[in-house]
Short mmCIF file of the N, C-alpha and C atoms (twelve columns), coordinates in Angstrom:
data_MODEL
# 
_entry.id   MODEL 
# 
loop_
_atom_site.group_PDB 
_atom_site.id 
_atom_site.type_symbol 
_atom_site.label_atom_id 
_atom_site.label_alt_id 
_atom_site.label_comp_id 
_atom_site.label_asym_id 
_atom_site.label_seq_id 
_atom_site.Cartn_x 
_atom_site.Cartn_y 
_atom_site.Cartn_z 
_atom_site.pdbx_PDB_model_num 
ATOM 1   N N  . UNK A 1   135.482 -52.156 -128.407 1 
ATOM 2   C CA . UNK A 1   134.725 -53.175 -127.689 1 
ATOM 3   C C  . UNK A 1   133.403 -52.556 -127.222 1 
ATOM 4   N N  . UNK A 2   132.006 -53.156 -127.366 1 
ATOM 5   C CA . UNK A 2   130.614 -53.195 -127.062 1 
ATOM 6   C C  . UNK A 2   130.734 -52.703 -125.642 1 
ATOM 7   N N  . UNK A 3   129.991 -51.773 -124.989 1 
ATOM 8   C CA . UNK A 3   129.836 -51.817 -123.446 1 
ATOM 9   C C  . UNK A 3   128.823 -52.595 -123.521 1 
ATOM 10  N N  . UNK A 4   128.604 -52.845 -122.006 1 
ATOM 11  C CA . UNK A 4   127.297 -53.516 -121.254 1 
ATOM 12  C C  . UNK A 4   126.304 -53.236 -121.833 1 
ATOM 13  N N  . UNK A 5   125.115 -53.986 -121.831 1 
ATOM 14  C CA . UNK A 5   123.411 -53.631 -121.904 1 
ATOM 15  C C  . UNK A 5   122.645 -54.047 -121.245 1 
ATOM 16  N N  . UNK A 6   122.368 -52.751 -120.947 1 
ATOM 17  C CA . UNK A 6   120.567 -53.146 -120.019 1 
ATOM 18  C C  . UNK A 6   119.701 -53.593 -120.731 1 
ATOM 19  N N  . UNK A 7   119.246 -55.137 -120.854 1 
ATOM 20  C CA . UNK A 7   118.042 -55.351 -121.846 1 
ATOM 21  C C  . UNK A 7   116.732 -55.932 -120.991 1 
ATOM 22  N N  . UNK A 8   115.890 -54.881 -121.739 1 
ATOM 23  C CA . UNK A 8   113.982 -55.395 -121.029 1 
ATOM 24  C C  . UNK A 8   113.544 -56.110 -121.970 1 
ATOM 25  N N  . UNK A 9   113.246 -57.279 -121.754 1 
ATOM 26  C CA . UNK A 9   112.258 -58.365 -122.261 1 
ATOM 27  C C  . UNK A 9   110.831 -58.525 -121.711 1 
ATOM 28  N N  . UNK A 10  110.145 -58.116 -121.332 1 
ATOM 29  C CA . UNK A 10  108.727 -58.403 -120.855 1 
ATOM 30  C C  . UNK A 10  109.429 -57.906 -119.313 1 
ATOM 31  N N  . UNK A 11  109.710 -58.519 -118.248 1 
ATOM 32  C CA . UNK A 11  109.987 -57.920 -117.179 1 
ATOM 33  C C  . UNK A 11  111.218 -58.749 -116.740 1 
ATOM 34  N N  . UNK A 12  111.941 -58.548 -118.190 1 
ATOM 35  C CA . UNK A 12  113.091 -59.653 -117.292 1 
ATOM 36  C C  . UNK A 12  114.207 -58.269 -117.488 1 
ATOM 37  N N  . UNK A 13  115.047 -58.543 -116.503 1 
ATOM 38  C CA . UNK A 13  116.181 -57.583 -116.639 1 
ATOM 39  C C  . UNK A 13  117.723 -58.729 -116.851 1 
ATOM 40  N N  . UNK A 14  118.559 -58.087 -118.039 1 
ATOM 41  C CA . UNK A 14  119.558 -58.700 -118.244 1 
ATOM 42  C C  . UNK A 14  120.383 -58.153 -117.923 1 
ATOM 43  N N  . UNK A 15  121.579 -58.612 -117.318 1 
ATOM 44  C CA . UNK A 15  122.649 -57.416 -117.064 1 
ATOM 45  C C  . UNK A 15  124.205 -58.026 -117.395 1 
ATOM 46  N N  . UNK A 16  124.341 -57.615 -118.299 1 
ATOM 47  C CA . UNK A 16  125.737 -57.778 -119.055 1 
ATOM 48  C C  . UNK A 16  126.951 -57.690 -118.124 1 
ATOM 49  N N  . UNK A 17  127.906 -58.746 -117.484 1 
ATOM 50  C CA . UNK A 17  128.654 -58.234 -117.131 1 
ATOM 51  C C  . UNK A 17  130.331 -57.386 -117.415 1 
ATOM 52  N N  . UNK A 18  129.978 -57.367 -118.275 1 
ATOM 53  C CA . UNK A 18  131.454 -56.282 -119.147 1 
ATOM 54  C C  . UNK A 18  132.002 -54.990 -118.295 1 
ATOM 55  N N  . UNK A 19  133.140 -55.215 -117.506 1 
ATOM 56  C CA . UNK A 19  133.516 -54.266 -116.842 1 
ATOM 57  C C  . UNK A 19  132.884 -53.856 -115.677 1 
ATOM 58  N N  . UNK A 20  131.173 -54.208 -115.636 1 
ATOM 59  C CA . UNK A 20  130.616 -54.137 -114.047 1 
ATOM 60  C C  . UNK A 20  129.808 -52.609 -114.721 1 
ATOM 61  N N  . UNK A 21  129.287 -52.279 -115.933 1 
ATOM 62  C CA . UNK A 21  128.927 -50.916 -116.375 1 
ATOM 63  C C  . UNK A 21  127.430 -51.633 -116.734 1 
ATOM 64  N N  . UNK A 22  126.447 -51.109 -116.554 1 
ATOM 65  C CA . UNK A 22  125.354 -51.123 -116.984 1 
ATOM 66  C C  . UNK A 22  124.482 -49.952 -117.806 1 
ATOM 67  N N  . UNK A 23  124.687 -49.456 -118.980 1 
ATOM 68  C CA . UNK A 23  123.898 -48.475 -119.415 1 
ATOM 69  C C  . UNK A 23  124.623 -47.070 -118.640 1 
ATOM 70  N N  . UNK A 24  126.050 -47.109 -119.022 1 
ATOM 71  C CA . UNK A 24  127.028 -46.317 -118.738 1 
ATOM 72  C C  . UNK A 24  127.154 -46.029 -116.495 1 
ATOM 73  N N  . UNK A 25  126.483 -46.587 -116.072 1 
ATOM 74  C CA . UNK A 25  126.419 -46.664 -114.881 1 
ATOM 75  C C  . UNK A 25  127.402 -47.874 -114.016 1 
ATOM 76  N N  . UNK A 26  128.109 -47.785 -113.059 1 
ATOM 77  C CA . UNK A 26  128.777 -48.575 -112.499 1 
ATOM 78  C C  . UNK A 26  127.987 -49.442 -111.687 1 
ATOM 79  N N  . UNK A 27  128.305 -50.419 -112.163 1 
ATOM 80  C CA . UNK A 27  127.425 -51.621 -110.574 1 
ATOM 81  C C  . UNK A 27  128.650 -52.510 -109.848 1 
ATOM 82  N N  . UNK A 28  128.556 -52.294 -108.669 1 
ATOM 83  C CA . UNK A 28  129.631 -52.937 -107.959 1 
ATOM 84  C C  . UNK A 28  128.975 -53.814 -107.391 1 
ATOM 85  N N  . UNK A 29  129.818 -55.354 -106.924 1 
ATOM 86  C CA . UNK A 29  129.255 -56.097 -105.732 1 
ATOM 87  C C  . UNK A 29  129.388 -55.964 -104.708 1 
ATOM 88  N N  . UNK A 30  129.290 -56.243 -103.440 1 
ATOM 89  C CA . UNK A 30  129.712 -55.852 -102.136 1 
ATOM 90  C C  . UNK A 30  129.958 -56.942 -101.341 1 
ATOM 91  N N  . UNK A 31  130.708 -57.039 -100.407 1 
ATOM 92  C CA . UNK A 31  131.387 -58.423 -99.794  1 
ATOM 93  C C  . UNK A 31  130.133 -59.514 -99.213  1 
ATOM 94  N N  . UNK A 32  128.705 -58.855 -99.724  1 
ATOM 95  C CA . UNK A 32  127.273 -59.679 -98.877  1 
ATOM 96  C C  . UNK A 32  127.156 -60.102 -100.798 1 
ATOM 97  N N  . UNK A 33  127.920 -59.629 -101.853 1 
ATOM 98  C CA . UNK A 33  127.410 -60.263 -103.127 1 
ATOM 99  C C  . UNK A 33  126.137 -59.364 -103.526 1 
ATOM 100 N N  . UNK A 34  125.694 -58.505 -102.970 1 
ATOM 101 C CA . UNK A 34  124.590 -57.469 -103.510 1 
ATOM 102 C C  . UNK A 34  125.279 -56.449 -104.676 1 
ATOM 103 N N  . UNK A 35  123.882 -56.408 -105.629 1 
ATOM 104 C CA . UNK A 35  124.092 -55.811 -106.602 1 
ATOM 105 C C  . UNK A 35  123.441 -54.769 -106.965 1 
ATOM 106 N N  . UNK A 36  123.404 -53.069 -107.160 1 
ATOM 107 C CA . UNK A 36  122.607 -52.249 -107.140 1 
ATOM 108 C C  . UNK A 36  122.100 -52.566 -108.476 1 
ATOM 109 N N  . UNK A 37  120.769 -52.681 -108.348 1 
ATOM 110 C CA . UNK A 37  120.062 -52.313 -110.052 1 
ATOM 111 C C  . UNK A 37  119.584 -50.960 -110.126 1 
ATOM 112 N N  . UNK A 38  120.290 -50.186 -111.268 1 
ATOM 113 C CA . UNK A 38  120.343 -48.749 -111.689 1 
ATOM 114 C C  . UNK A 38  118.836 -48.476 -111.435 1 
ATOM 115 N N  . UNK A 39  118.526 -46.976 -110.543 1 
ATOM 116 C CA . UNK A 39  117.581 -46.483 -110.313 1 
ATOM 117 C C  . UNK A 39  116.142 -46.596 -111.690 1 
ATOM 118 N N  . UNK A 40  117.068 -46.231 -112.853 1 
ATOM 119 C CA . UNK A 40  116.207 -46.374 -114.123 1 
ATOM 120 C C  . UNK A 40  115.724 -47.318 -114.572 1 
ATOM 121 N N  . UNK A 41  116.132 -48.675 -114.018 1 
ATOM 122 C CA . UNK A 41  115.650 -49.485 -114.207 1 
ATOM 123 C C  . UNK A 41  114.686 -50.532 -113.386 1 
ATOM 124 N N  . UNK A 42  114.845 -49.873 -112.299 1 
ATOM 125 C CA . UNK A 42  113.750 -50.320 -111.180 1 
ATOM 126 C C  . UNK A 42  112.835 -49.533 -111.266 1 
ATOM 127 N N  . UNK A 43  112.533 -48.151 -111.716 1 
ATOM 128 C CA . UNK A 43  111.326 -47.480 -112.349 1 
ATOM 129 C C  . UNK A 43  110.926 -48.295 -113.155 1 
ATOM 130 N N  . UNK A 44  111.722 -48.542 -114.154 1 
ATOM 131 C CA . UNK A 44  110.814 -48.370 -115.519 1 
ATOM 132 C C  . UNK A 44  110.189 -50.134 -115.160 1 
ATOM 133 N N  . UNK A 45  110.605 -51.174 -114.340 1 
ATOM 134 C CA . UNK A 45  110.158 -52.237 -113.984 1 
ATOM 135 C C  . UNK A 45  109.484 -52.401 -112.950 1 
ATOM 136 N N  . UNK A 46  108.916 -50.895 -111.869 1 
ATOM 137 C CA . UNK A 46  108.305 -51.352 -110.930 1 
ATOM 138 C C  . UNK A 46  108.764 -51.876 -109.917 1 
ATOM 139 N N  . UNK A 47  110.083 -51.368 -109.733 1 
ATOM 140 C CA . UNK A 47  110.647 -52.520 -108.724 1 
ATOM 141 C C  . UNK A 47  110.682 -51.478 -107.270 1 
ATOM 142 N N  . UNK A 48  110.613 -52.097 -105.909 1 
ATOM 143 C CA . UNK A 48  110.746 -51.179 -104.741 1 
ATOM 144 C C  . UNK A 48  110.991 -52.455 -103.928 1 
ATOM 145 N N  . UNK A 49  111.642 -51.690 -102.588 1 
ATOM 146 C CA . UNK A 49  111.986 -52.527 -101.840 1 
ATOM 147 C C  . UNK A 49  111.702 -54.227 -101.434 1 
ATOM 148 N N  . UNK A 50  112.850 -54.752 -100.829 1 
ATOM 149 C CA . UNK A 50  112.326 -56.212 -100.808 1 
ATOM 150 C C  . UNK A 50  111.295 -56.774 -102.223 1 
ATOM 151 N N  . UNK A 51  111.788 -56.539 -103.306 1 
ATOM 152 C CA . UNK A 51  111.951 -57.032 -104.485 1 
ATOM 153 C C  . UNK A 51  112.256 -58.416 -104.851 1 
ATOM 154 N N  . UNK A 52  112.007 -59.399 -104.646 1 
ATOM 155 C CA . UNK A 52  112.342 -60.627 -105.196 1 
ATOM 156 C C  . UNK A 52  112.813 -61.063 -106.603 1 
ATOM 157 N N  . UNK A 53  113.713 -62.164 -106.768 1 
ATOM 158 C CA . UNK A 53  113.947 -62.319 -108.362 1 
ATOM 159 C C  . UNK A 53  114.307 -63.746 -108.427 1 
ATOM 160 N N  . UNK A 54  114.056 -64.056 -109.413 1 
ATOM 161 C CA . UNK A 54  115.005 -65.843 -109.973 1 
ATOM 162 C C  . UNK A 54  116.034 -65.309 -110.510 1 
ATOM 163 N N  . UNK A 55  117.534 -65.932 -110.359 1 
ATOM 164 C CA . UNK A 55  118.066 -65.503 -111.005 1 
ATOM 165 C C  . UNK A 55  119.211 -66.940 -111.569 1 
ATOM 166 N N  . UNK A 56  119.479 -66.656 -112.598 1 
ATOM 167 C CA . UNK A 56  119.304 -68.045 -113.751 1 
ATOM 168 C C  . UNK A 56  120.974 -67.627 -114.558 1 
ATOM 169 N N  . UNK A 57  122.041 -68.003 -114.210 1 
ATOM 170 C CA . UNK A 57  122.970 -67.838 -114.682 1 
ATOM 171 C C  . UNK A 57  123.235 -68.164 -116.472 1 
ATOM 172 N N  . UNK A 58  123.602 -67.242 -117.301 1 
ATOM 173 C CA . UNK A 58  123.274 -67.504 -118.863 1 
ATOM 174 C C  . UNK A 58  125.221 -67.341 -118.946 1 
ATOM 175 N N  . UNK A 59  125.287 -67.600 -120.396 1 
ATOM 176 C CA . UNK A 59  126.494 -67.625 -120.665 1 
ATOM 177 C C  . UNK A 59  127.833 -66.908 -120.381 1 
ATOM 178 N N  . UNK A 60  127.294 -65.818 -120.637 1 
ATOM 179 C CA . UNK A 60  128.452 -64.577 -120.232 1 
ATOM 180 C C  . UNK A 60  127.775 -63.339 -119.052 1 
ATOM 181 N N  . UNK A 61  126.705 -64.142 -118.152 1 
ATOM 182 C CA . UNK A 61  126.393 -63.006 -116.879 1 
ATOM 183 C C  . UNK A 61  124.969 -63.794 -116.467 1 
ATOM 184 N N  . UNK A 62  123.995 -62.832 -116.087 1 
ATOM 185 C CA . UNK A 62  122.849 -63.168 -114.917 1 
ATOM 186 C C  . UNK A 62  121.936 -62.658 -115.885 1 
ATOM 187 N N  . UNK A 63  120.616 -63.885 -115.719 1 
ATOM 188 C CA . UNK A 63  119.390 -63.186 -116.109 1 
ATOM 189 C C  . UNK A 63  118.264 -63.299 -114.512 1 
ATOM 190 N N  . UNK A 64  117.754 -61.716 -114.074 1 
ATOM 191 C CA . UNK A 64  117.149 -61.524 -113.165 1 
ATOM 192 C C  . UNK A 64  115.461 -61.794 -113.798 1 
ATOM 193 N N  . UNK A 65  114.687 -62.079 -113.327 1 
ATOM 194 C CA . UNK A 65  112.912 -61.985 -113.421 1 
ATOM 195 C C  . UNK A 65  112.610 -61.828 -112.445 1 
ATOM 196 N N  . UNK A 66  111.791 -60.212 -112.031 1 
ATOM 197 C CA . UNK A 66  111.059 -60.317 -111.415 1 
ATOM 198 C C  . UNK A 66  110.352 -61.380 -111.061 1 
ATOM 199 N N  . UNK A 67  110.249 -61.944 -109.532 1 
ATOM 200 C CA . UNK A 67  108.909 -62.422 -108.734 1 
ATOM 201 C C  . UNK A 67  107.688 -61.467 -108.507 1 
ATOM 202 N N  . UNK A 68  106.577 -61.664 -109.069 1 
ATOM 203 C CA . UNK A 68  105.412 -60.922 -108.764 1 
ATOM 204 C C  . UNK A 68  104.642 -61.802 -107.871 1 
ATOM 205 N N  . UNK A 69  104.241 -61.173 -107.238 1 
ATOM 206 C CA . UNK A 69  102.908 -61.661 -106.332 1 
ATOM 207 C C  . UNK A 69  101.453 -62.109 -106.997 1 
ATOM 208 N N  . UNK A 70  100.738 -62.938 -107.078 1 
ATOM 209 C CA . UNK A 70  99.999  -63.082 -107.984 1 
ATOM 210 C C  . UNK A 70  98.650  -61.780 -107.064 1 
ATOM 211 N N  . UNK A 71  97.911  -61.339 -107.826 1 
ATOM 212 C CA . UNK A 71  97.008  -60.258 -107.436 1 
ATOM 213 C C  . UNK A 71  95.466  -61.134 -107.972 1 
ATOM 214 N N  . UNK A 72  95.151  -61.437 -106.310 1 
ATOM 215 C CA . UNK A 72  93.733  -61.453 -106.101 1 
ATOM 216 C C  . UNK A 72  92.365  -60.221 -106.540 1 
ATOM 217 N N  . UNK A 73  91.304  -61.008 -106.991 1 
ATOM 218 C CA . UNK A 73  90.461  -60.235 -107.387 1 
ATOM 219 C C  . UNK A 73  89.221  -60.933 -106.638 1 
ATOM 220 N N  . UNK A 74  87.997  -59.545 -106.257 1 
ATOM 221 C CA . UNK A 74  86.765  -59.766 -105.804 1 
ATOM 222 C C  . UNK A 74  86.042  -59.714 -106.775 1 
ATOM 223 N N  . UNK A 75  85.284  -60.989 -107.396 1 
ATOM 224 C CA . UNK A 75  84.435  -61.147 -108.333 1 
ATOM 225 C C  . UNK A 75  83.037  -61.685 -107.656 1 
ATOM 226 N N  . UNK A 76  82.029  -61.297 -108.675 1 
ATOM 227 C CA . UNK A 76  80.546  -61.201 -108.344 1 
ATOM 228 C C  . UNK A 76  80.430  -62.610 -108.870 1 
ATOM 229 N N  . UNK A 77  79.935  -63.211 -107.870 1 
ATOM 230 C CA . UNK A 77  79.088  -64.832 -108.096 1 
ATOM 231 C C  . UNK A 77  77.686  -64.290 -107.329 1 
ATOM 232 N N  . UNK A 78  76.641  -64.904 -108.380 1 
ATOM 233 C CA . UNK A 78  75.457  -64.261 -108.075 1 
ATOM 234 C C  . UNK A 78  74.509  -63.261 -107.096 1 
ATOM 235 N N  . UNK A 79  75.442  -62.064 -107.715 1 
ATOM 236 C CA . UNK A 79  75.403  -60.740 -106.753 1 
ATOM 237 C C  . UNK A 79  75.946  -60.684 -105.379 1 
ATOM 238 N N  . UNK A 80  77.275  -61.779 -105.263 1 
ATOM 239 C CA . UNK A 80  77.743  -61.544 -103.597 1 
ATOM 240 C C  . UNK A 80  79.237  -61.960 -104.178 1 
ATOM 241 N N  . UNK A 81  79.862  -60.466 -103.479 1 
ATOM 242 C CA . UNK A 81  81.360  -60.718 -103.692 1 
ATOM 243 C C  . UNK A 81  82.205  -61.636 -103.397 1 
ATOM 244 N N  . UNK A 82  82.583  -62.178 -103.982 1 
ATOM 245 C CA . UNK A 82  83.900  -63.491 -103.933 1 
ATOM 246 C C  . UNK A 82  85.011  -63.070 -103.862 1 
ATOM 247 N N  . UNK A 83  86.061  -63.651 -103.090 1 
ATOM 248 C CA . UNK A 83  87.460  -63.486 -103.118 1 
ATOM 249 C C  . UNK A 83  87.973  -64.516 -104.522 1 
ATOM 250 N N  . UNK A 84  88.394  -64.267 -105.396 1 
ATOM 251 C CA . UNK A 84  89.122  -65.094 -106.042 1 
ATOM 252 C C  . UNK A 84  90.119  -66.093 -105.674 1 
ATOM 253 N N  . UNK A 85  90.373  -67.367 -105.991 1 
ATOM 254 C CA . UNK A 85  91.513  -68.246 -105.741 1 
ATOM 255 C C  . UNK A 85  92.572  -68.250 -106.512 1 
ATOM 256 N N  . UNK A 86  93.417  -67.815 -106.132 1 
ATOM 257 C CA . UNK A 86  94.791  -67.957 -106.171 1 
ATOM 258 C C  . UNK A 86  95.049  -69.277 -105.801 1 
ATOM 259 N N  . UNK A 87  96.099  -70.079 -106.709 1 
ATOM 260 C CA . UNK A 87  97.095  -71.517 -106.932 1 
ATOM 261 C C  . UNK A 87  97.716  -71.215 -105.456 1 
ATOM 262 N N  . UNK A 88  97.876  -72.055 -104.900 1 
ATOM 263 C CA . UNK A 88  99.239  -71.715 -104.303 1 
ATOM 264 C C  . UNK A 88  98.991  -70.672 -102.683 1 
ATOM 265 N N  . UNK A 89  98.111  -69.788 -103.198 1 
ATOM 266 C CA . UNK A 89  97.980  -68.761 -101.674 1 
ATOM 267 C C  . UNK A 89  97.019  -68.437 -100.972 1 
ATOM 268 N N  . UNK A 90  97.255  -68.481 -100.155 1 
ATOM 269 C CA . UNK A 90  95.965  -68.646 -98.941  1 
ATOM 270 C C  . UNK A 90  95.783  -67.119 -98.583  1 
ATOM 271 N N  . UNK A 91  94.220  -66.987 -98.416  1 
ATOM 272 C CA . UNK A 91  94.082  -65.842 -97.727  1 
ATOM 273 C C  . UNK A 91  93.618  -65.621 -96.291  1 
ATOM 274 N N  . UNK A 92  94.277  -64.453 -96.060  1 
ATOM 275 C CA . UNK A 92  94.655  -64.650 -94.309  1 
ATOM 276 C C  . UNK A 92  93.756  -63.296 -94.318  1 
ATOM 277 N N  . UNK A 93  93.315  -63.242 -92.797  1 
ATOM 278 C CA . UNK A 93  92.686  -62.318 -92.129  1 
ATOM 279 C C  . UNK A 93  92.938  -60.887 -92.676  1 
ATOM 280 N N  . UNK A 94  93.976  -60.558 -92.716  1 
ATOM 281 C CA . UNK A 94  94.703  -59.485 -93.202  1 
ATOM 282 C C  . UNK A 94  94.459  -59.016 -94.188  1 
ATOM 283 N N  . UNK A 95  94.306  -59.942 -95.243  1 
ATOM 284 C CA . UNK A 95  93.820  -59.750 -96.710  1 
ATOM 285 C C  . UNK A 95  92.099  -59.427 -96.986  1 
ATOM 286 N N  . UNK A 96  91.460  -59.998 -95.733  1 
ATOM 287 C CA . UNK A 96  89.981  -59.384 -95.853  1 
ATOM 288 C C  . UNK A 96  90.002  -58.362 -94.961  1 
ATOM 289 N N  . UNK A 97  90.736  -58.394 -93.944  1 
ATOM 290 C CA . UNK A 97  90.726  -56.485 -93.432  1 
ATOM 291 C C  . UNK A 97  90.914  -55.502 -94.479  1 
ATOM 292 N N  . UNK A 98  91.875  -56.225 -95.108  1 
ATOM 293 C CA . UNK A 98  92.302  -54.929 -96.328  1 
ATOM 294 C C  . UNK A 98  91.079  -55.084 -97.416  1 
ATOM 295 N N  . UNK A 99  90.573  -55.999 -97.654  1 
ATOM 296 C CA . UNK A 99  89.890  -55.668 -99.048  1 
ATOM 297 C C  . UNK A 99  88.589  -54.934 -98.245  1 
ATOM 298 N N  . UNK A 100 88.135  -55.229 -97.300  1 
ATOM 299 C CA . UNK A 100 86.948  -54.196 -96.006  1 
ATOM 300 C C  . UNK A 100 87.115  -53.073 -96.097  1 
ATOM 301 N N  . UNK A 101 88.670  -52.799 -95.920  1 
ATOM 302 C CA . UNK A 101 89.045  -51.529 -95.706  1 
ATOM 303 C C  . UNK A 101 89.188  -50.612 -96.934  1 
ATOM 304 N N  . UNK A 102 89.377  -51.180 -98.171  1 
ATOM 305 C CA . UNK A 102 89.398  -50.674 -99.543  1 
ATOM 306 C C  . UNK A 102 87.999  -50.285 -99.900  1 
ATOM 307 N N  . UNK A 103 86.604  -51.172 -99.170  1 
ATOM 308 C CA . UNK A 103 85.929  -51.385 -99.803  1 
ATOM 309 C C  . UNK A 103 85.390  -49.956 -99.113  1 
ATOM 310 N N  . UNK A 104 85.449  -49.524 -97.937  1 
ATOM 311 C CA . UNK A 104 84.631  -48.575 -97.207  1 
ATOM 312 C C  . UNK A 104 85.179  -47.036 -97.020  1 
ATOM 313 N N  . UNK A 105 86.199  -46.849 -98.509  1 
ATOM 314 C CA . UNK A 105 87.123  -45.799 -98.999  1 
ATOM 315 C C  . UNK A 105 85.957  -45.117 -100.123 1 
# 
């Protein structure tokens, strides 16, 4: 019988549930339903704390996708920096302290 597979699709992580083994690694649940995702695979996806995901039940286990944050950019409209618009997110005080504070690094 096949063990488990860890499969990367663009940034989706699949996780086979066969026995609870992921890429010879054990993943257990815990009575809160949390699931460790193997250290190697939160590298190789970028993943760190308070991590968000959709997670979309498929036939025989879970497909996780990263939630990314969409990443604002300061673009030049006729020689004076612009904050870019982002769908959806507002920018707060915080976000021009920080881009001030990036800017005077």
């Amino acid at each position: 019988m096949p063990g488990p597979k860890l499969l990367q699709a663009g940034s989706v992580i699949v996780l086979s549930p066969l026995n609870g083994i992921v890429d010879g690694m054990l993943a257990s649940l815990d009575k809160a339903g949390r699931v460790v995702i193997p250290k190697e695979a939160r590298d190789q996806l970028g993943l760190g704390p308070d991590a968000q995901f959709e997670v979309t039940l498929t036939g025989d286990g879970l497909l996780l996708t990263p939630l990314r944050k969409p990443r604002r950019r300061i673009v030049d409209v006729d020689g004076w920096p612009v904050i870019e618009a982002v769908r959806g997110v507002a920018v707060t005080d915080a976000d021009v302290q920080r881009w001030r504070d990036d800017g005077q690094r």
